[in-house]
Coordinates of C-alpha atoms in Angstrom, one line a residue:
M156 CA -29.9 -37.3 13.4
T157 CA -29.7 -34.9 10.7
S158 CA -27.0 -35.1 7.9
S159 CA -24.7 -32.3 9.2
H160 CA -24.9 -34.0 12.8
L161 CA -24.0 -37.4 11.2
L162 CA -21.1 -35.8 9.4
L163 CA -19.7 -34.2 12.6
T164 CA -20.0 -37.4 14.6
A165 CA -18.8 -39.6 12.1
S166 CA -15.7 -37.3 11.1
I167 CA -14.8 -36.7 14.7
S168 CA -15.0 -40.4 15.4
L169 CA -12.8 -41.4 12.3
C170 CA -10.3 -38.9 13.1
A171 CA -10.2 -40.0 16.8
I172 CA -10.0 -43.6 16.2
I173 CA -6.8 -43.1 13.8
G174 CA -5.3 -40.9 16.5
V175 CA -5.8 -43.2 19.1
W176 CA -4.7 -46.1 17.0
G177 CA -1.6 -44.2 16.2
V178 CA -0.7 -43.4 19.8
A179 CA -1.5 -46.9 21.1
D180 CA 0.1 -48.9 18.1
P181 CA 2.1 -46.7 15.8
E182 CA 3.8 -49.6 14.2
G183 CA 0.7 -51.4 13.4
L184 CA -1.1 -48.2 11.8
L185 CA 2.2 -47.6 9.6
A186 CA 2.2 -51.3 8.5
V187 CA -1.5 -51.0 7.2
A188 CA -1.0 -47.5 5.8
S189 CA 2.1 -48.6 4.1
T190 CA 0.5 -51.7 2.4
I191 CA -2.5 -49.7 1.2
V192 CA -0.6 -46.7 -0.2
N193 CA 2.2 -48.7 -2.0
Q194 CA -0.3 -51.0 -3.7
Y195 CA -2.3 -48.0 -4.8
F196 CA 0.6 -46.0 -6.0
I197 CA 1.9 -49.3 -8.0
S198 CA -1.7 -49.7 -9.7
R199 CA -3.0 -46.0 -9.9
G200 CA -0.1 -43.8 -9.9
W201 CA -0.6 -43.1 -13.4
A202 CA -4.3 -41.9 -12.5
V203 CA -2.9 -39.4 -10.1
M204 CA -0.3 -37.8 -12.6
L205 CA -2.9 -37.4 -15.4
S206 CA -5.4 -36.0 -12.8
V207 CA -3.0 -33.3 -11.6
T208 CA -1.7 -32.5 -15.1
L209 CA -5.5 -32.1 -16.4
M210 CA -5.9 -29.7 -13.6
L211 CA -2.9 -27.7 -14.4
L212 CA -3.8 -27.4 -18.1
F213 CA -7.4 -26.7 -17.1
C214 CA -6.3 -23.4 -14.8
L215 CA -3.9 -22.3 -17.5
G216 CA -6.6 -22.6 -20.2
L217 CA -9.0 -20.5 -18.1
T218 CA -6.7 -17.5 -18.2
L219 CA -6.8 -17.5 -22.0
T220 CA -10.5 -17.7 -22.2
R221 CA -13.4 -15.2 -21.6
F222 CA -14.0 -17.2 -18.4
G223 CA -11.1 -15.5 -17.2
D224 CA -13.0 -12.1 -16.9
I225 CA -15.5 -13.6 -14.4
R226 CA -15.3 -12.0 -10.9
L227 CA -15.6 -14.4 -7.9
G228 CA -18.5 -12.6 -6.3
A229 CA -20.8 -10.0 -7.4
D230 CA -19.3 -7.8 -10.5
T231 CA -19.1 -4.7 -8.0
D232 CA -17.0 -6.7 -5.7
R233 CA -13.4 -6.1 -5.2
P234 CA -10.6 -7.9 -3.2
E235 CA -10.4 -7.6 0.6
Y236 CA -6.7 -8.1 0.9
S237 CA -3.9 -6.6 -1.0
T238 CA -1.9 -8.8 -3.5
P239 CA 1.1 -9.3 -1.5
T240 CA -0.9 -10.0 1.7
W241 CA -3.2 -12.4 -0.3
I242 CA -0.3 -14.4 -1.7
A243 CA 1.4 -14.5 1.8
M244 CA -1.7 -15.9 3.3
L245 CA -2.2 -18.6 0.7
F246 CA 1.6 -19.5 0.6
A247 CA 1.6 -19.9 4.5
A248 CA -1.5 -22.0 4.4
G249 CA -0.4 -24.2 1.4
M250 CA 3.3 -24.7 1.9
G251 CA 4.7 -23.1 5.0
V252 CA 6.7 -25.3 7.2
G253 CA 7.4 -28.1 4.7
L254 CA 9.8 -25.5 2.7
L255 CA 11.7 -24.9 5.9
F256 CA 12.0 -28.5 6.5
W257 CA 13.1 -29.6 3.1
A258 CA 15.1 -26.6 1.9
V259 CA 18.3 -28.3 1.8
A260 CA 17.3 -31.9 2.6
E261 CA 15.2 -32.6 -0.6
P262 CA 17.5 -31.5 -3.4
L263 CA 20.5 -33.4 -1.6
T264 CA 18.6 -36.6 -1.2
H265 CA 17.5 -36.4 -5.0
Y266 CA 21.1 -35.8 -5.7
H267 CA 22.3 -38.7 -3.7
F268 CA 20.0 -41.0 -5.5
A269 CA 20.6 -39.7 -9.0
S270 CA 24.5 -39.7 -8.7
Q271 CA 24.4 -43.5 -8.6
F272 CA 23.3 -43.4 -12.0
L273 CA 24.2 -40.2 -13.8
P274 CA 27.3 -38.0 -13.9
A275 CA 27.4 -35.3 -11.1
P276 CA 26.6 -32.2 -13.0
I277 CA 23.6 -33.8 -14.6
A278 CA 22.5 -35.3 -11.2
A279 CA 22.8 -31.9 -9.6
E280 CA 20.5 -30.5 -12.5
Q281 CA 18.0 -33.5 -11.9
A282 CA 18.1 -33.1 -8.3
L283 CA 17.0 -29.4 -8.4
L284 CA 14.5 -30.1 -10.9
G285 CA 12.9 -32.8 -8.8
A286 CA 12.6 -30.6 -5.8
N287 CA 11.2 -27.8 -8.0
F288 CA 8.5 -30.2 -9.7
N289 CA 7.4 -31.7 -6.3
W290 CA 6.8 -28.1 -4.9
G291 CA 5.8 -26.4 -8.0
I292 CA 3.0 -25.4 -10.2
H293 CA 1.3 -28.9 -10.3
A294 CA 0.7 -28.5 -6.3
W295 CA -0.9 -25.0 -6.8
A296 CA -3.0 -26.3 -9.7
I297 CA -4.5 -28.9 -7.2
Y298 CA -5.2 -26.1 -4.8
G299 CA -6.4 -23.7 -7.4
T300 CA -8.8 -26.2 -8.8
T301 CA -10.4 -27.2 -5.6
A302 CA -10.4 -23.4 -4.4
L303 CA -11.8 -22.2 -7.6
A304 CA -14.7 -24.7 -7.7
I305 CA -15.7 -23.9 -4.1
A306 CA -15.2 -20.2 -4.8
Y307 CA -17.3 -20.0 -8.0
F308 CA -20.3 -22.0 -6.6
S309 CA -20.2 -20.2 -3.2
Y310 CA -19.8 -16.5 -4.6
R311 CA -21.8 -17.0 -7.9
R312 CA -24.5 -19.5 -6.9
G313 CA -24.5 -18.8 -3.1
T314 CA -23.8 -22.4 -2.0
P315 CA -22.2 -23.1 1.3
M316 CA -18.2 -23.4 1.2
M317 CA -18.5 -27.3 1.1
V318 CA -16.8 -29.8 -1.2
S319 CA -20.3 -31.4 -1.6
A320 CA -22.0 -28.1 -2.7
P321 CA -21.1 -28.0 -6.4
L322 CA -22.5 -31.5 -6.9
K323 CA -25.6 -30.8 -4.9
N324 CA -26.1 -27.3 -6.9
L325 CA -25.9 -29.2 -10.1
F326 CA -28.1 -32.1 -9.2
P327 CA -30.6 -31.0 -6.6
G328 CA -32.6 -33.5 -4.9
E329 CA -30.8 -36.4 -6.5
T330 CA -30.2 -39.3 -4.0
W331 CA -26.9 -40.3 -5.7
A332 CA -25.6 -36.8 -5.6
N333 CA -26.4 -36.2 -1.8
A334 CA -24.8 -39.6 -1.1
V335 CA -21.6 -39.1 -3.1
G336 CA -21.6 -35.2 -1.6
W337 CA -21.8 -36.6 1.8
F338 CA -18.9 -38.9 1.4
S339 CA -17.0 -36.1 -0.4
D340 CA -17.3 -34.1 2.7
F341 CA -16.4 -36.8 5.1
M342 CA -13.2 -38.0 3.1
A343 CA -12.4 -34.1 2.8
I344 CA -12.5 -33.9 6.6
A345 CA -10.1 -37.1 6.9
A346 CA -7.8 -35.7 4.4
I347 CA -7.4 -32.5 6.0
A348 CA -7.1 -33.7 9.5
I349 CA -4.3 -36.0 8.5
G350 CA -2.6 -33.9 6.2
V351 CA -2.4 -31.0 8.7
A352 CA -1.5 -33.3 11.5
G353 CA 1.6 -34.5 9.4
S354 CA 2.6 -30.9 9.0
V355 CA 2.3 -30.5 12.8
A356 CA 4.9 -33.5 13.3
M357 CA 7.2 -32.0 10.8
G358 CA 7.1 -28.5 12.4
V359 CA 7.7 -30.1 15.8
F360 CA 10.5 -32.1 14.6
Q361 CA 12.0 -29.1 12.9
V362 CA 11.6 -26.7 15.9
A363 CA 12.8 -29.1 18.4
D364 CA 15.9 -29.7 16.2
G365 CA 16.3 -25.8 16.0
V366 CA 16.2 -25.6 19.7
T367 CA 18.7 -28.5 20.1
V368 CA 21.2 -26.5 17.7
L369 CA 20.7 -23.2 19.5
F370 CA 21.6 -24.8 22.9
G371 CA 24.6 -27.0 21.5
Y372 CA 23.1 -30.4 22.2
E373 CA 24.2 -33.4 20.2
E374 CA 20.9 -34.9 20.1
T375 CA 17.0 -33.9 20.1
S376 CA 15.5 -35.7 23.1
S377 CA 12.0 -37.0 23.5
L378 CA 11.4 -34.5 26.3
L379 CA 12.1 -31.7 24.1
V380 CA 9.9 -32.9 21.2
A381 CA 7.1 -33.2 24.0
I382 CA 7.7 -29.7 25.3
V383 CA 7.8 -28.2 21.8
F384 CA 4.6 -30.0 21.0
A385 CA 2.9 -28.9 24.1
L386 CA 3.9 -25.1 23.5
M387 CA 2.5 -25.4 19.9
V388 CA -0.7 -26.7 21.2
A389 CA -0.7 -23.9 23.8
A390 CA -0.2 -21.3 20.8
Y391 CA -2.8 -22.3 18.5
I392 CA -5.7 -23.0 21.1
P393 CA -6.4 -19.4 22.2
P394 CA -6.7 -18.3 18.3
L395 CA -9.4 -20.8 18.0
L396 CA -11.5 -19.0 20.5
V397 CA -11.7 -15.7 18.4
D398 CA -12.7 -15.0 15.0
L399 CA -10.4 -15.7 12.0
G400 CA -9.5 -12.5 10.4
A401 CA -6.8 -9.9 10.8
G402 CA -4.7 -12.0 13.1
M403 CA -4.1 -14.5 10.4
A404 CA -3.0 -12.0 8.0
K405 CA -0.5 -10.6 10.5
L406 CA 1.0 -14.0 11.3
S407 CA 1.2 -15.1 7.6
N408 CA 2.7 -11.8 6.9
L409 CA 5.3 -12.2 9.5
A410 CA 6.1 -15.8 8.6
M411 CA 6.5 -14.9 5.1
A412 CA 8.7 -12.0 5.9
L413 CA 11.0 -14.2 7.8
A414 CA 11.2 -16.9 5.1
I415 CA 12.1 -14.1 2.5
G416 CA 14.4 -12.5 4.7
L417 CA 16.1 -16.1 5.2
V418 CA 16.5 -16.6 1.3
I419 CA 18.1 -13.3 0.7
Y420 CA 20.4 -13.7 3.5
T421 CA 21.4 -17.0 2.2
I422 CA 22.0 -15.9 -1.4
I423 CA 23.8 -12.7 -0.2
L424 CA 26.1 -14.4 2.4
G425 CA 26.4 -17.6 0.6
P426 CA 28.3 -18.2 -2.7
S427 CA 26.1 -15.6 -4.4
E428 CA 27.3 -16.1 -8.0
Y429 CA 26.8 -19.7 -7.8
L430 CA 23.3 -19.6 -6.2
L431 CA 22.0 -17.0 -8.6
N432 CA 23.1 -19.3 -11.5
S433 CA 21.5 -22.1 -9.6
I434 CA 18.2 -20.3 -9.5
V435 CA 18.1 -19.3 -13.0
S436 CA 19.2 -22.6 -14.3
G437 CA 16.7 -24.3 -12.0
I438 CA 13.9 -22.0 -13.4
G439 CA 15.0 -22.7 -17.0
S440 CA 15.0 -26.5 -16.4
Y441 CA 11.8 -26.6 -14.9
V442 CA 9.9 -24.5 -17.3
A443 CA 11.2 -26.5 -20.1
V444 CA 9.8 -29.8 -19.1
V445 CA 7.0 -28.9 -16.6
I446 CA 4.1 -30.3 -18.7
P447 CA 5.5 -33.5 -20.0
R448 CA 7.2 -34.1 -16.6
G449 CA 3.6 -34.2 -15.1
L450 CA 2.8 -37.1 -17.3
E451 CA 6.1 -39.1 -16.4
T452 CA 5.7 -42.3 -14.2
F453 CA 9.4 -43.7 -14.9
T454 CA 8.0 -47.0 -16.1
F455 CA 10.9 -47.8 -18.1
Y456 CA 13.9 -47.0 -15.7
G457 CA 13.6 -50.0 -13.5
D458 CA 12.3 -50.8 -10.0
E459 CA 14.8 -48.3 -8.2
A460 CA 13.7 -45.4 -10.2
S461 CA 9.9 -46.3 -10.0
K462 CA 10.1 -46.6 -6.1
W463 CA 12.0 -43.2 -6.0
F464 CA 9.1 -41.8 -8.3
R465 CA 6.6 -43.3 -5.7
D466 CA 8.3 -42.4 -2.6
W467 CA 8.6 -38.6 -3.6
T468 CA 6.6 -37.2 -6.6
L469 CA 3.7 -39.6 -6.1
T470 CA 3.6 -39.1 -2.4
Y471 CA 3.8 -35.4 -2.9
M472 CA 0.9 -35.0 -5.4
V473 CA -1.2 -37.0 -3.0
W474 CA 0.1 -34.7 -0.2
W475 CA -1.1 -31.7 -1.9
I476 CA -4.6 -33.4 -2.8
A477 CA -4.9 -34.1 1.0
W478 CA -4.3 -30.4 1.7
G479 CA -6.6 -29.6 -1.3
P480 CA -9.9 -29.2 0.5
F481 CA -8.5 -27.2 3.3
V482 CA -6.3 -24.9 1.1
G483 CA -9.1 -24.7 -1.3
V484 CA -11.8 -23.3 1.3
F485 CA -9.2 -21.2 3.0
V486 CA -8.1 -19.7 -0.2
A487 CA -11.7 -19.2 -1.5
R488 CA -12.4 -17.3 1.7
I489 CA -9.7 -14.8 1.1
S490 CA -10.2 -14.4 -2.9
K491 CA -13.6 -12.9 -2.9
G492 CA -13.8 -10.2 -5.6
R493 CA -10.8 -11.3 -7.8
T494 CA -11.4 -12.4 -11.2
I495 CA -10.7 -15.9 -12.3
R496 CA -7.7 -14.9 -14.2
E497 CA -6.2 -12.9 -11.4
F498 CA -7.0 -15.9 -9.1
V499 CA -5.4 -18.5 -11.3
L500 CA -2.3 -16.6 -12.1
G501 CA -1.5 -15.4 -8.4
V502 CA -2.2 -18.9 -7.2
L503 CA -0.1 -20.7 -9.7
I504 CA 2.7 -18.3 -10.5
G505 CA 3.5 -16.4 -7.2
P506 CA 4.2 -19.3 -4.9
T507 CA 5.9 -21.5 -7.6
L508 CA 8.3 -18.7 -8.4
F509 CA 9.1 -18.3 -4.7
S510 CA 9.7 -22.2 -4.3
T511 CA 12.1 -22.3 -7.3
I512 CA 14.1 -19.2 -5.9
W513 CA 13.8 -21.0 -2.4
F514 CA 15.3 -24.3 -3.6
G515 CA 17.8 -22.7 -6.0
A516 CA 19.1 -20.8 -3.1
F517 CA 19.2 -23.6 -0.2
G518 CA 19.4 -26.5 -2.5
G519 CA 22.2 -24.6 -4.5
I520 CA 24.4 -24.6 -1.5
G521 CA 23.9 -28.1 -0.5
I522 CA 24.9 -29.2 -4.2
F523 CA 27.8 -26.7 -4.1
D524 CA 29.0 -28.5 -0.9
A525 CA 28.6 -31.8 -2.6
L526 CA 30.4 -30.9 -5.8
N527 CA 32.9 -28.5 -4.4
G528 CA 33.1 -29.1 -0.8
N529 CA 33.7 -32.0 1.8
G530 CA 30.1 -33.3 1.3
D531 CA 29.3 -33.2 4.9
L532 CA 25.6 -32.0 4.2
L533 CA 25.1 -34.8 1.6
A534 CA 26.1 -37.3 4.3
L535 CA 23.9 -35.6 6.9
T536 CA 20.9 -36.4 4.7
Q537 CA 21.4 -40.1 5.5
T538 CA 21.4 -39.8 9.1
N539 CA 19.6 -36.7 10.3
V540 CA 17.2 -35.2 7.7
E541 CA 15.5 -32.9 10.4
R542 CA 18.7 -30.9 11.1
M543 CA 19.6 -30.2 7.3
T544 CA 18.5 -26.6 7.2
F545 CA 20.2 -25.7 10.4
A546 CA 23.5 -27.4 9.3
L547 CA 23.5 -25.3 6.4
L548 CA 22.7 -22.0 8.4
D549 CA 25.4 -22.9 10.7
R550 CA 28.0 -22.5 7.8
L551 CA 27.0 -18.9 7.4
P552 CA 27.5 -15.7 9.6
L553 CA 25.0 -15.0 12.3
S554 CA 23.9 -18.7 12.5
T555 CA 22.3 -18.3 16.0
L556 CA 20.1 -15.4 14.7
T557 CA 19.1 -17.2 11.4
T558 CA 18.5 -20.5 13.3
L559 CA 16.2 -18.7 15.8
A560 CA 14.4 -16.9 12.8
T561 CA 13.8 -20.5 11.1
V562 CA 12.5 -21.9 14.4
L563 CA 10.0 -18.8 14.7
A564 CA 9.1 -19.1 11.0
A565 CA 8.3 -22.8 11.4
F566 CA 6.4 -22.1 14.6
L567 CA 4.2 -19.5 12.9
F568 CA 3.7 -21.5 9.9
I569 CA 2.3 -24.6 12.0
V570 CA 0.1 -22.3 14.0
T571 CA -1.5 -20.6 11.1
S572 CA -2.0 -23.9 9.4
V573 CA -3.7 -25.6 12.3
V574 CA -5.9 -22.5 13.1
S575 CA -7.1 -22.1 9.6
A576 CA -7.5 -26.0 9.4
A577 CA -9.6 -26.1 12.5
F578 CA -11.9 -23.3 11.1
V579 CA -12.3 -25.2 8.0
L580 CA -12.9 -28.3 9.7
G581 CA -15.6 -26.8 11.9
T582 CA -17.2 -25.4 8.6
F583 CA -17.2 -28.7 6.9
S584 CA -18.3 -30.9 9.9
T585 CA -21.4 -28.4 10.6
G586 CA -22.8 -28.6 7.2
G587 CA -21.2 -25.3 5.9
N588 CA -21.3 -22.8 9.0
P589 CA -18.6 -20.1 7.9
N590 CA -18.2 -19.3 11.7
P591 CA -18.3 -22.5 13.5
S592 CA -18.5 -22.2 17.3
A593 CA -15.5 -22.0 19.5
R594 CA -16.3 -25.3 21.1
I595 CA -16.2 -27.1 17.6
R596 CA -13.0 -25.3 16.8
V597 CA -11.4 -26.4 19.8
I598 CA -12.5 -29.8 19.6
W599 CA -10.9 -29.9 16.0
G600 CA -8.0 -28.2 17.3
G601 CA -7.5 -31.0 20.1
L602 CA -8.0 -33.8 17.6
L603 CA -5.4 -32.3 15.3
G604 CA -3.2 -32.5 18.3
V605 CA -3.8 -36.1 18.8
L606 CA -3.2 -36.9 15.3
G607 CA 0.1 -34.9 15.3
V608 CA 1.1 -37.1 18.4
A609 CA 0.3 -40.1 16.3
M610 CA 2.6 -38.7 13.4
I611 CA 5.3 -38.0 15.8
L612 CA 5.4 -41.4 17.1
S613 CA 5.4 -43.0 13.8
G614 CA 9.2 -42.3 14.1
S615 CA 10.2 -40.6 10.6
M616 CA 9.1 -38.2 8.0
S617 CA 8.9 -41.2 5.7
A618 CA 6.2 -42.9 7.8
V619 CA 4.5 -39.3 8.2
R620 CA 4.3 -38.8 4.4
T621 CA 2.9 -42.6 4.2
L622 CA 0.1 -41.8 6.7
I623 CA -0.9 -38.4 4.9
A624 CA -1.0 -40.3 1.6
L625 CA -3.4 -42.8 3.1
G626 CA -5.8 -40.1 4.2
A627 CA -5.9 -38.5 0.8
L628 CA -6.4 -41.6 -1.4
P629 CA -10.1 -41.2 -1.8
F630 CA -9.9 -37.7 -2.2
V631 CA -8.0 -38.3 -5.6
F632 CA -11.3 -38.9 -7.3
I633 CA -13.3 -36.2 -5.6
T634 CA -10.9 -33.5 -7.0
V635 CA -11.8 -34.9 -10.5
I636 CA -15.4 -34.5 -9.6
L637 CA -15.0 -30.8 -8.4
L638 CA -13.3 -30.1 -11.6
A639 CA -16.1 -31.7 -13.8
C640 CA -18.7 -29.7 -11.9
L641 CA -16.8 -26.4 -12.2
I642 CA -16.6 -26.9 -16.0
R643 CA -20.4 -27.8 -16.2
A644 CA -21.3 -24.6 -14.1
L645 CA -19.2 -22.3 -16.3
L646 CA -20.6 -23.7 -19.4
Q647 CA -24.2 -23.4 -18.1
D648 CA -23.6 -20.0 -17.0
A649 CA -22.0 -18.9 -20.2
R650 CA -25.0 -20.1 -22.1
K651 CA -27.2 -18.4 -19.8
E652 CA -29.0 -21.6 -18.9
E653 CA -31.0 -22.2 -15.8
A654 CA -28.8 -23.6 -13.1
H655 CA -30.4 -27.1 -13.1
A656 CA -31.4 -27.1 -16.8
D657 CA -30.7 -30.3 -19.0
R658 CA -29.4 -32.4 -16.4

């Protein structure tokens, strides 16, 4: 059996085992995952934060050096996609449905926790800061580092778009490099599959709850969740039978347009002055502490603060790492022809700015209600987090239309994510084939569906986040290896050495 066949068999088997386990015994799987993840976070949380901060500093540093002028591809290559389309595609792949789901719920959840220890205004400021940090530039530094390493070796050195490619290129023929590389590809597949399945579950929860609101039901039934899931699978299977191309760009642009329309609508029809102040204040608070906050582990704040840090910030950082290989390969595929400086600034700044505006608008309304209203939205975070975004939209005009737009955007974000992930998983599991067969893509689409069912049966978003973290833990170390390989290659090429010299 060849290495690529072994990788395909092993990765499909692992994902199938986890999926079946999650369907047959969701409580057992969650118990094992929680034990492992909690122990890792307690003992190695500092390593996660240090790693992601180093990735951010590295990416920002590249833009200030001559390396920023290097083009991802031949010197004559130019970008295939316009910058707005490019940003929309990478944003749809990298964030998407998560922002719709947590738009109101996360800032208010942070506020509920912080208000137990801090005066209300400071708790509100820290709540927005927490959401902005969790979804901000550190997440995109993880994506950017992974994508840049894969893109640089692929377009400048001609390697396949595999996580293992940088290591094998720098150390050709080395047994240890082949072994570590194979394991890296294997764990990348596991991290992608489990991470995307978590987003499938999140999207199903949100779409089902949106349909519940549209039809005026009190509670979301299990039957409705099953129907939404079936429709989602039916929607993403056909695109897996055709080539990945213009269709993804159109779907991403439509989903992004809906998201932009929702945030503009919210700012205009909500308490506009308050929300604009919230956005500007949120950006200022975030920029002021973004680097030191990346090294904060809340060691000296007691057990409650430490648990909050593990449950939110650490979980998010590992979540982004889980998505790193998937988003990395996808972003690499759509970024050929851009300079490293253009790539880094686009990947880091554009999506981060949108996220801070997003949370400043939606989170701002939630905090406005908590400070100046009756606090209904705050109370809802404790009972039905899936309905938070729809509960906010229900307070504004044209709520039926905006709820429908949110449901459609969530649906599109999930479909684009699954289609992209199935292509990437097919590429990885077949040894770097950029166009895996339709059969392989559909198999991965089906496995993502099974894993999605396991996530749904886990019963809560907290459980989903724990399962995603479990799949991503080994990849924390692999991202550091990719960073080291990229630095070595840049220095080698700058000195115009032979690619394999002076190992």
